[in-house]
Amino acid sequence: QGGNNAGHTVVVDGKEYDFHLFPSGIINQKAISFIERHRKSKIQCQSLTNQHSCNPTFLHLLTGLKDWEKRLIISDRAHIVFDFHQAVDGLQEVQRQAQEGKNIGTTKKGIGPTYSSKAARTGLRICDLLSDFDEFSSRFKNLAQQYKSMFPTLEIDIEGQLKKLKGYAEKIRPMVRDGVYFMYEALHGSPKKILVEGANAALLDIDFGTYPFVTSSNCTVGGVCTGLGVPPQHVGDVYGVVKAYTTRVGIGAFPTEQINEIGDLLQSRGHEWGVTTGRKRRCGWLDLVILKYAHMINGFTALALTKLDILDVLDEIKIGVAYKLGGKRIPYFP
């Protein structure tokens, strides 16, 4: 995933956890969790999380887990999500609504603006935060001023933010490692089983998803290589995870959506609401066209079908099997 915009609920031994920045493997007392760039991964009872954007404030909100700080490693290459990135995310949504009559439906966690900073080569990373703080402060101020010039109503407490960031730097310093070398050792050292855990769906991929209603990173299997720095030849089995029906948070194309009592039933029985936003998920019948499309891109070697029991109360189940474009059936996802 690209940062704390995505959320997922994990239930272990009857206890429920809502994760945004951490991998589910953080629960495992024997695991080492690794936050890097795009994705999350798990290494033999050791969990490696890999993300692109790291919001330091979220690193100190995890409660109920013993000694999690000792099991967490952060890559020095992880980009930082600042408070003004999150504020700008919300302002951009307001602008889109005013100018185009519709928005993207982001979680307003600052992911898009952070990736914009990264692509413009003005972003700041963990390594910047932990090295020369005067240099970091200067670049932080320049970046803040850039956003203030674009959004005149944006208010940024620059000195206050820098003070907080300096404090975070010292708290996370013991956790920071060279992410590329960490993964290299994991791949070439003593034998380990590595599981890369993704949070966003294939159809939210910045390149292959339902653009522009997507996230800002590659959440398809290619993110394993670009996010973790894992060479392609090390990618083995690819597991697809799909519900027995289709859901979507926010706006965007959804051909099999059921805006009726069926959709309401799937929503209520499936407890379908966004972990990050609290929004109800849109629900509809299983769409095999997008599932096949996801397989084209990711090359699943196995498929996990979840929430099948939600459909138990229905006498009839429908499945989307094909799309028509211009009255003609097409074999691809348009």
mmCIF file of C-alpha atoms in Angstrom:
data_model
loop_
_atom_site.group_PDB
_atom_site.id
_atom_site.type_symbol
_atom_site.label_atom_id
_atom_site.label_comp_id
_atom_site.label_asym_id
_atom_site.label_seq_id
_atom_site.Cartn_x
_atom_site.Cartn_y
_atom_site.Cartn_z
ATOM 1 C CA GLN A 1 0.000 0.000 0.000
ATOM 2 C CA GLY A 2 1.076 3.604 -0.363
ATOM 3 C CA GLY A 3 0.598 4.728 3.228
ATOM 4 C CA ASN A 4 -1.958 5.097 5.993
ATOM 5 C CA ASN A 5 -4.766 5.793 3.508
ATOM 6 C CA ALA A 6 -5.616 2.099 3.341
ATOM 7 C CA GLY A 7 -6.992 0.284 6.349
ATOM 8 C CA HIS A 8 -7.784 -3.302 7.160
ATOM 9 C CA THR A 9 -9.379 -5.091 10.079
ATOM 10 C CA VAL A 10 -7.603 -8.110 11.527
ATOM 11 C CA VAL A 11 -9.192 -10.347 14.164
ATOM 12 C CA VAL A 12 -6.880 -12.647 16.148
ATOM 13 C CA ASP A 13 -8.044 -14.732 19.105
ATOM 14 C CA GLY A 14 -11.259 -12.712 19.248
ATOM 15 C CA LYS A 15 -9.445 -9.375 19.456
ATOM 16 C CA GLU A 16 -9.988 -6.854 16.659
ATOM 17 C CA TYR A 17 -7.259 -4.619 15.264
ATOM 18 C CA ASP A 18 -7.669 -1.864 12.682
ATOM 19 C CA PHE A 19 -4.367 -1.376 10.874
ATOM 20 C CA HIS A 20 -3.367 1.507 8.602
ATOM 21 C CA LEU A 21 0.406 1.801 8.652
ATOM 22 C CA PHE A 22 1.386 -1.505 10.232
ATOM 23 C CA PRO A 23 1.408 -4.945 8.611
ATOM 24 C CA SER A 24 -0.838 -7.579 10.145
ATOM 25 C CA GLY A 25 2.344 -9.465 11.074
ATOM 26 C CA ILE A 26 3.031 -6.901 13.803
ATOM 27 C CA ILE A 27 0.712 -9.020 15.969
ATOM 28 C CA ASN A 28 3.157 -11.924 15.753
ATOM 29 C CA GLN A 29 5.551 -11.788 18.719
ATOM 30 C CA LYS A 30 8.213 -13.567 16.630
ATOM 31 C CA ALA A 31 7.923 -11.213 13.663
ATOM 32 C CA ILE A 32 10.095 -8.359 12.482
ATOM 33 C CA SER A 33 7.961 -5.790 10.631
ATOM 34 C CA PHE A 34 9.518 -3.646 7.940
ATOM 35 C CA ILE A 35 8.008 -0.397 6.620
ATOM 36 C CA GLU A 36 9.576 0.499 3.308
ATOM 37 C CA ARG A 37 7.790 1.864 0.277
ATOM 38 C CA HIS A 38 4.650 0.455 -1.304
ATOM 39 C CA ARG A 39 3.708 -2.849 0.169
ATOM 40 C CA LYS A 40 3.689 -5.110 3.099
ATOM 41 C CA SER A 41 5.527 -8.354 3.328
ATOM 42 C CA LYS A 42 5.989 -11.113 5.787
ATOM 43 C CA ILE A 43 9.217 -13.013 6.181
ATOM 44 C CA GLN A 44 9.003 -16.428 7.832
ATOM 45 C CA CYS A 45 7.258 -15.552 11.035
ATOM 46 C CA GLN A 46 8.997 -12.292 10.360
ATOM 47 C CA SER A 47 6.891 -9.693 8.770
ATOM 48 C CA LEU A 48 8.344 -7.199 6.328
ATOM 49 C CA THR A 49 6.120 -4.286 5.529
ATOM 50 C CA ASN A 50 6.898 -2.200 2.567
ATOM 51 C CA GLN A 51 5.289 1.159 2.016
ATOM 52 C CA HIS A 52 6.104 4.277 0.218
ATOM 53 C CA SER A 53 4.754 6.941 2.512
ATOM 54 C CA CYS A 54 5.272 6.984 6.234
ATOM 55 C CA ASN A 55 3.349 9.260 8.581
ATOM 56 C CA PRO A 56 5.468 9.356 11.772
ATOM 57 C CA THR A 57 2.503 10.271 13.984
ATOM 58 C CA PHE A 58 0.947 6.871 13.349
ATOM 59 C CA LEU A 59 4.010 5.077 14.670
ATOM 60 C CA HIS A 60 3.122 5.988 18.234
ATOM 61 C CA LEU A 61 -0.567 5.146 18.286
ATOM 62 C CA LEU A 62 -0.367 1.360 18.438
ATOM 63 C CA THR A 63 -1.605 0.042 21.753
ATOM 64 C CA GLY A 64 -2.399 -3.381 23.115
ATOM 65 C CA LEU A 65 0.651 -5.065 21.570
ATOM 66 C CA LYS A 66 3.696 -5.846 23.663
ATOM 67 C CA ASP A 67 7.157 -4.602 22.592
ATOM 68 C CA TRP A 68 6.026 -3.718 19.064
ATOM 69 C CA GLU A 69 8.789 -1.086 18.827
ATOM 70 C CA LYS A 70 11.392 -3.851 19.041
ATOM 71 C CA ARG A 71 9.773 -5.664 16.100
ATOM 72 C CA LEU A 72 9.542 -2.696 13.740
ATOM 73 C CA ILE A 73 12.084 -1.607 11.138
ATOM 74 C CA ILE A 74 11.632 1.489 8.960
ATOM 75 C CA SER A 75 13.427 1.977 5.663
ATOM 76 C CA ASP A 76 15.557 5.089 5.343
ATOM 77 C CA ARG A 77 14.012 5.561 1.871
ATOM 78 C CA ALA A 78 10.384 5.865 3.034
ATOM 79 C CA HIS A 79 8.831 9.219 2.090
ATOM 80 C CA ILE A 80 7.187 11.242 4.848
ATOM 81 C CA VAL A 81 3.536 12.316 4.825
ATOM 82 C CA PHE A 82 3.324 15.751 6.447
ATOM 83 C CA ASP A 83 0.266 17.366 8.010
ATOM 84 C CA PHE A 84 0.080 19.864 5.149
ATOM 85 C CA HIS A 85 -0.028 16.977 2.643
ATOM 86 C CA GLN A 86 -3.200 15.806 4.376
ATOM 87 C CA ALA A 87 -4.665 19.316 4.430
ATOM 88 C CA VAL A 88 -3.898 19.759 0.718
ATOM 89 C CA ASP A 89 -5.538 16.390 -0.030
ATOM 90 C CA GLY A 90 -8.784 17.744 1.406
ATOM 91 C CA LEU A 91 -8.469 21.105 -0.389
ATOM 92 C CA GLN A 92 -7.913 19.354 -3.718
ATOM 93 C CA GLU A 93 -11.079 17.317 -3.217
ATOM 94 C CA VAL A 94 -13.034 20.522 -2.552
ATOM 95 C CA GLN A 95 -11.558 22.054 -5.719
ATOM 96 C CA ARG A 96 -12.486 19.033 -7.848
ATOM 97 C CA GLN A 97 -16.039 19.124 -6.553
ATOM 98 C CA ALA A 98 -16.352 22.843 -7.295
ATOM 99 C CA GLN A 99 -14.723 22.722 -10.725
ATOM 100 C CA GLU A 100 -15.864 19.363 -12.100
ATOM 101 C CA GLY A 101 -18.893 18.561 -9.975
ATOM 102 C CA LYS A 102 -17.243 15.384 -8.685
ATOM 103 C CA ASN A 103 -14.242 14.375 -6.614
ATOM 104 C CA ILE A 104 -12.045 11.288 -6.525
ATOM 105 C CA GLY A 105 -13.178 10.153 -3.082
ATOM 106 C CA THR A 106 -9.750 10.028 -1.461
ATOM 107 C CA THR A 107 -9.324 9.217 2.218
ATOM 108 C CA LYS A 108 -7.722 12.671 2.652
ATOM 109 C CA LYS A 109 -4.677 11.125 4.296
ATOM 110 C CA GLY A 110 -2.233 13.050 2.097
ATOM 111 C CA ILE A 111 -1.115 10.203 -0.139
ATOM 112 C CA GLY A 112 -1.698 11.925 -3.501
ATOM 113 C CA PRO A 113 0.134 15.142 -2.541
ATOM 114 C CA THR A 114 2.988 13.100 -1.033
ATOM 115 C CA TYR A 115 3.436 11.184 -4.282
ATOM 116 C CA SER A 116 3.239 14.473 -6.172
ATOM 117 C CA SER A 117 6.103 15.783 -4.029
ATOM 118 C CA LYS A 118 8.026 12.599 -4.685
ATOM 119 C CA ALA A 119 7.556 12.814 -8.457
ATOM 120 C CA ALA A 120 8.524 16.499 -8.422
ATOM 121 C CA ARG A 121 11.652 15.514 -6.454
ATOM 122 C CA THR A 122 10.790 17.869 -3.636
ATOM 123 C CA GLY A 123 9.676 15.123 -1.215
ATOM 124 C CA LEU A 124 11.470 14.392 2.031
ATOM 125 C CA ARG A 125 12.397 10.926 3.252
ATOM 126 C CA ILE A 126 13.246 9.324 6.566
ATOM 127 C CA CYS A 127 16.957 9.562 5.731
ATOM 128 C CA ASP A 128 16.564 13.340 5.366
ATOM 129 C CA LEU A 129 14.839 13.603 8.734
ATOM 130 C CA LEU A 130 17.582 11.677 10.510
ATOM 131 C CA SER A 131 20.626 13.367 8.960
ATOM 132 C CA ASP A 132 21.229 17.159 8.946
ATOM 133 C CA PHE A 133 18.137 18.629 10.627
ATOM 134 C CA ASP A 134 19.010 22.177 9.544
ATOM 135 C CA GLU A 135 19.065 21.036 5.920
ATOM 136 C CA PHE A 136 15.841 19.093 6.490
ATOM 137 C CA SER A 137 14.201 22.189 8.022
ATOM 138 C CA SER A 138 15.191 24.328 5.044
ATOM 139 C CA ARG A 139 13.741 21.861 2.542
ATOM 140 C CA PHE A 140 10.615 21.412 4.678
ATOM 141 C CA LYS A 141 10.042 25.184 4.697
ATOM 142 C CA ASN A 142 10.510 25.384 0.916
ATOM 143 C CA LEU A 143 8.012 22.573 0.360
ATOM 144 C CA ALA A 144 5.507 24.155 2.747
ATOM 145 C CA GLN A 145 5.827 27.514 0.962
ATOM 146 C CA GLN A 146 5.236 25.848 -2.402
ATOM 147 C CA TYR A 147 1.931 24.476 -1.163
ATOM 148 C CA LYS A 148 0.968 27.757 0.503
ATOM 149 C CA SER A 149 1.484 29.565 -2.819
ATOM 150 C CA MET A 150 -0.793 27.037 -4.554
ATOM 151 C CA PHE A 151 -3.418 27.104 -1.801
ATOM 152 C CA PRO A 152 -3.605 30.606 -0.243
ATOM 153 C CA THR A 153 -6.056 29.443 2.440
ATOM 154 C CA LEU A 154 -3.668 26.732 3.644
ATOM 155 C CA GLU A 155 -2.368 27.342 7.158
ATOM 156 C CA ILE A 156 0.861 25.635 8.236
ATOM 157 C CA ASP A 157 2.488 25.933 11.652
ATOM 158 C CA ILE A 158 5.975 25.447 10.229
ATOM 159 C CA GLU A 159 7.959 25.857 13.462
ATOM 160 C CA GLY A 160 5.486 23.772 15.438
ATOM 161 C CA GLN A 161 5.647 20.969 12.859
ATOM 162 C CA LEU A 162 9.429 21.021 12.796
ATOM 163 C CA LYS A 163 9.550 20.741 16.579
ATOM 164 C CA LYS A 164 7.286 17.674 16.458
ATOM 165 C CA LEU A 165 9.275 16.116 13.619
ATOM 166 C CA LYS A 166 12.535 16.544 15.521
ATOM 167 C CA GLY A 167 10.993 14.653 18.419
ATOM 168 C CA TYR A 168 9.735 11.888 16.126
ATOM 169 C CA ALA A 169 13.193 11.607 14.586
ATOM 170 C CA GLU A 170 14.754 10.580 17.883
ATOM 171 C CA LYS A 171 11.956 8.129 18.672
ATOM 172 C CA ILE A 172 12.223 6.282 15.370
ATOM 173 C CA ARG A 173 16.007 6.528 14.897
ATOM 174 C CA PRO A 174 16.673 3.105 16.521
ATOM 175 C CA MET A 175 14.178 1.510 14.098
ATOM 176 C CA VAL A 176 15.620 2.873 10.847
ATOM 177 C CA ARG A 177 17.711 0.685 8.543
ATOM 178 C CA ASP A 178 18.856 0.622 4.926
ATOM 179 C CA GLY A 179 15.789 -0.993 3.358
ATOM 180 C CA VAL A 180 17.452 -2.343 0.223
ATOM 181 C CA TYR A 181 20.204 -4.125 2.151
ATOM 182 C CA PHE A 182 17.667 -5.429 4.668
ATOM 183 C CA MET A 183 15.697 -7.080 1.861
ATOM 184 C CA TYR A 184 18.871 -8.362 0.202
ATOM 185 C CA GLU A 185 19.869 -10.091 3.427
ATOM 186 C CA ALA A 186 16.358 -11.501 3.787
ATOM 187 C CA LEU A 187 16.543 -12.973 0.275
ATOM 188 C CA HIS A 188 20.130 -14.224 0.345
ATOM 189 C CA GLY A 189 20.818 -14.971 3.998
ATOM 190 C CA SER A 190 19.498 -17.893 6.036
ATOM 191 C CA PRO A 191 16.449 -19.448 4.313
ATOM 192 C CA LYS A 192 13.233 -17.510 4.876
ATOM 193 C CA LYS A 193 9.703 -17.575 3.530
ATOM 194 C CA ILE A 194 8.650 -14.112 2.371
ATOM 195 C CA LEU A 195 5.030 -13.035 2.024
ATOM 196 C CA VAL A 196 4.296 -9.627 0.531
ATOM 197 C CA GLU A 197 0.977 -8.317 1.854
ATOM 198 C CA GLY A 198 -0.939 -5.744 -0.178
ATOM 199 C CA ALA A 199 -3.746 -3.561 1.137
ATOM 200 C CA ASN A 200 -5.252 -1.787 -1.880
ATOM 201 C CA ALA A 201 -7.025 -3.670 -4.661
ATOM 202 C CA ALA A 202 -5.664 -4.189 -8.180
ATOM 203 C CA LEU A 203 -8.336 -1.910 -9.644
ATOM 204 C CA LEU A 204 -6.969 0.933 -7.497
ATOM 205 C CA ASP A 205 -3.515 0.707 -9.103
ATOM 206 C CA ILE A 206 -2.321 4.093 -10.417
ATOM 207 C CA ASP A 207 -1.493 2.610 -13.854
ATOM 208 C CA PHE A 208 -3.928 -0.288 -14.289
ATOM 209 C CA GLY A 209 -6.872 0.733 -12.114
ATOM 210 C CA THR A 210 -10.067 2.677 -12.893
ATOM 211 C CA TYR A 211 -8.171 5.944 -13.366
ATOM 212 C CA PRO A 212 -8.587 8.616 -12.042
ATOM 213 C CA PHE A 213 -10.506 6.902 -9.233
ATOM 214 C CA VAL A 214 -7.399 5.113 -7.986
ATOM 215 C CA THR A 215 -4.702 5.383 -5.362
ATOM 216 C CA SER A 216 -1.282 6.922 -6.088
ATOM 217 C CA SER A 217 0.897 3.813 -6.034
ATOM 218 C CA ASN A 218 1.301 0.453 -7.765
ATOM 219 C CA CYS A 219 -0.713 -1.962 -5.669
ATOM 220 C CA THR A 220 -0.485 -4.747 -8.263
ATOM 221 C CA VAL A 221 2.198 -7.435 -7.976
ATOM 222 C CA GLY A 222 4.743 -5.179 -9.723
ATOM 223 C CA GLY A 223 4.827 -3.171 -6.492
ATOM 224 C CA VAL A 224 6.790 -6.031 -4.931
ATOM 225 C CA CYS A 225 9.736 -5.099 -7.143
ATOM 226 C CA THR A 226 9.357 -1.321 -7.225
ATOM 227 C CA GLY A 227 8.341 -1.043 -3.584
ATOM 228 C CA LEU A 228 10.623 -3.531 -1.866
ATOM 229 C CA GLY A 229 13.506 -3.623 -4.315
ATOM 230 C CA VAL A 230 12.962 -7.363 -4.801
ATOM 231 C CA PRO A 231 14.269 -8.616 -8.190
ATOM 232 C CA PRO A 232 11.521 -10.189 -10.368
ATOM 233 C CA GLN A 233 13.113 -13.654 -10.297
ATOM 234 C CA HIS A 234 12.470 -13.819 -6.555
ATOM 235 C CA VAL A 235 8.695 -13.429 -6.927
ATOM 236 C CA GLY A 236 7.166 -16.880 -6.566
ATOM 237 C CA ASP A 237 3.514 -17.701 -5.918
ATOM 238 C CA VAL A 238 0.963 -14.898 -6.281
ATOM 239 C CA TYR A 239 -2.228 -15.208 -4.226
ATOM 240 C CA GLY A 240 -5.305 -13.267 -5.264
ATOM 241 C CA VAL A 241 -7.852 -12.404 -2.577
ATOM 242 C CA VAL A 242 -11.405 -11.721 -3.721
ATOM 243 C CA LYS A 243 -14.767 -11.477 -2.003
ATOM 244 C CA ALA A 244 -17.712 -13.540 -3.256
ATOM 245 C CA TYR A 245 -19.260 -10.210 -4.245
ATOM 246 C CA THR A 246 -17.793 -6.891 -5.365
ATOM 247 C CA THR A 247 -17.345 -3.777 -3.222
ATOM 248 C CA ARG A 248 -15.984 -0.296 -3.721
ATOM 249 C CA VAL A 249 -15.346 2.672 -1.416
ATOM 250 C CA GLY A 250 -15.878 6.058 -3.040
ATOM 251 C CA ILE A 251 -16.899 6.914 -6.582
ATOM 252 C CA GLY A 252 -15.856 5.285 -9.863
ATOM 253 C CA ALA A 253 -17.109 2.704 -12.363
ATOM 254 C CA PHE A 254 -19.024 -0.233 -10.883
ATOM 255 C CA PRO A 255 -21.125 -2.114 -13.500
ATOM 256 C CA THR A 256 -22.469 -4.833 -11.167
ATOM 257 C CA GLU A 257 -23.387 -2.446 -8.334
ATOM 258 C CA GLN A 258 -26.757 -3.083 -6.676
ATOM 259 C CA ILE A 259 -28.376 0.146 -5.499
ATOM 260 C CA ASN A 260 -31.301 -1.739 -3.991
ATOM 261 C CA GLU A 261 -32.172 -4.176 -1.238
ATOM 262 C CA ILE A 262 -29.532 -6.651 -2.500
ATOM 263 C CA GLY A 263 -26.801 -4.035 -2.139
ATOM 264 C CA ASP A 264 -28.120 -3.124 1.301
ATOM 265 C CA LEU A 265 -28.108 -6.789 2.343
ATOM 266 C CA LEU A 266 -24.513 -7.319 1.185
ATOM 267 C CA GLN A 267 -23.459 -4.132 2.946
ATOM 268 C CA SER A 268 -25.088 -5.020 6.263
ATOM 269 C CA ARG A 269 -24.278 -8.756 6.358
ATOM 270 C CA GLY A 270 -20.744 -8.170 5.148
ATOM 271 C CA HIS A 271 -20.117 -5.267 7.548
ATOM 272 C CA GLU A 272 -18.927 -3.264 4.563
ATOM 273 C CA TRP A 273 -17.601 0.094 5.616
ATOM 274 C CA GLY A 274 -14.196 1.656 5.095
ATOM 275 C CA VAL A 275 -11.760 1.190 7.979
ATOM 276 C CA THR A 276 -10.113 4.549 7.259
ATOM 277 C CA THR A 277 -13.115 6.700 6.363
ATOM 278 C CA GLY A 278 -16.027 4.907 7.990
ATOM 279 C CA ARG A 279 -17.911 5.256 4.697
ATOM 280 C CA LYS A 280 -20.295 2.513 3.634
ATOM 281 C CA ARG A 281 -18.848 0.440 0.812
ATOM 282 C CA ARG A 282 -20.846 0.197 -2.391
ATOM 283 C CA CYS A 283 -21.812 -3.434 -2.994
ATOM 284 C CA GLY A 284 -22.785 -5.548 -5.994
ATOM 285 C CA TRP A 285 -22.545 -8.956 -7.628
ATOM 286 C CA LEU A 286 -19.175 -10.586 -8.277
ATOM 287 C CA ASP A 287 -17.647 -9.129 -11.465
ATOM 288 C CA LEU A 288 -15.609 -11.834 -13.216
ATOM 289 C CA VAL A 289 -14.467 -9.378 -15.903
ATOM 290 C CA ILE A 290 -12.447 -7.326 -13.436
ATOM 291 C CA LEU A 291 -11.303 -10.507 -11.680
ATOM 292 C CA LYS A 292 -9.939 -11.880 -14.972
ATOM 293 C CA TYR A 293 -8.364 -8.482 -15.644
ATOM 294 C CA ALA A 294 -6.658 -8.553 -12.247
ATOM 295 C CA HIS A 295 -5.368 -12.026 -13.130
ATOM 296 C CA MET A 296 -3.987 -10.763 -16.463
ATOM 297 C CA ILE A 297 -1.887 -8.212 -14.600
ATOM 298 C CA ASN A 298 -0.909 -10.203 -11.518
ATOM 299 C CA GLY A 299 -0.791 -13.803 -12.766
ATOM 300 C CA PHE A 300 -2.417 -15.448 -9.762
ATOM 301 C CA THR A 301 -1.197 -18.939 -8.918
ATOM 302 C CA ALA A 302 -3.982 -19.319 -6.358
ATOM 303 C CA LEU A 303 -7.177 -17.540 -5.399
ATOM 304 C CA ALA A 304 -8.700 -17.040 -1.940
ATOM 305 C CA LEU A 305 -12.471 -16.512 -2.075
ATOM 306 C CA THR A 306 -13.734 -14.761 1.061
ATOM 307 C CA LYS A 307 -17.130 -13.901 2.583
ATOM 308 C CA LEU A 308 -18.966 -16.612 0.651
ATOM 309 C CA ASP A 309 -21.223 -17.162 3.675
ATOM 310 C CA ILE A 310 -22.665 -13.650 3.259
ATOM 311 C CA LEU A 311 -24.596 -14.985 0.257
ATOM 312 C CA ASP A 312 -26.186 -17.900 2.189
ATOM 313 C CA VAL A 313 -29.549 -16.155 2.645
ATOM 314 C CA LEU A 314 -30.045 -15.552 -1.098
ATOM 315 C CA ASP A 315 -32.066 -17.956 -3.258
ATOM 316 C CA GLU A 316 -30.332 -16.748 -6.412
ATOM 317 C CA ILE A 317 -26.821 -15.386 -6.935
ATOM 318 C CA LYS A 318 -25.859 -13.404 -10.014
ATOM 319 C CA ILE A 319 -22.361 -13.020 -11.473
ATOM 320 C CA GLY A 320 -21.114 -10.558 -14.096
ATOM 321 C CA VAL A 321 -19.495 -12.599 -16.882
ATOM 322 C CA ALA A 322 -18.950 -10.173 -19.795
ATOM 323 C CA TYR A 323 -19.062 -6.541 -20.906
ATOM 324 C CA LYS A 324 -20.590 -5.139 -24.054
ATOM 325 C CA LEU A 325 -19.145 -2.083 -25.768
ATOM 326 C CA GLY A 326 -21.112 -0.523 -28.626
ATOM 327 C CA GLY A 327 -23.480 -3.484 -28.524
ATOM 328 C CA LYS A 328 -20.668 -6.002 -29.020
ATOM 329 C CA ARG A 329 -19.279 -8.383 -26.413
ATOM 330 C CA ILE A 330 -15.616 -7.644 -25.708
ATOM 331 C CA PRO A 331 -12.956 -10.026 -24.306
ATOM 332 C CA TYR A 332 -11.057 -7.379 -22.345
ATOM 333 C CA PHE A 333 -11.533 -4.789 -19.621
ATOM 334 C CA PRO A 334 -12.131 -1.437 -21.392
#
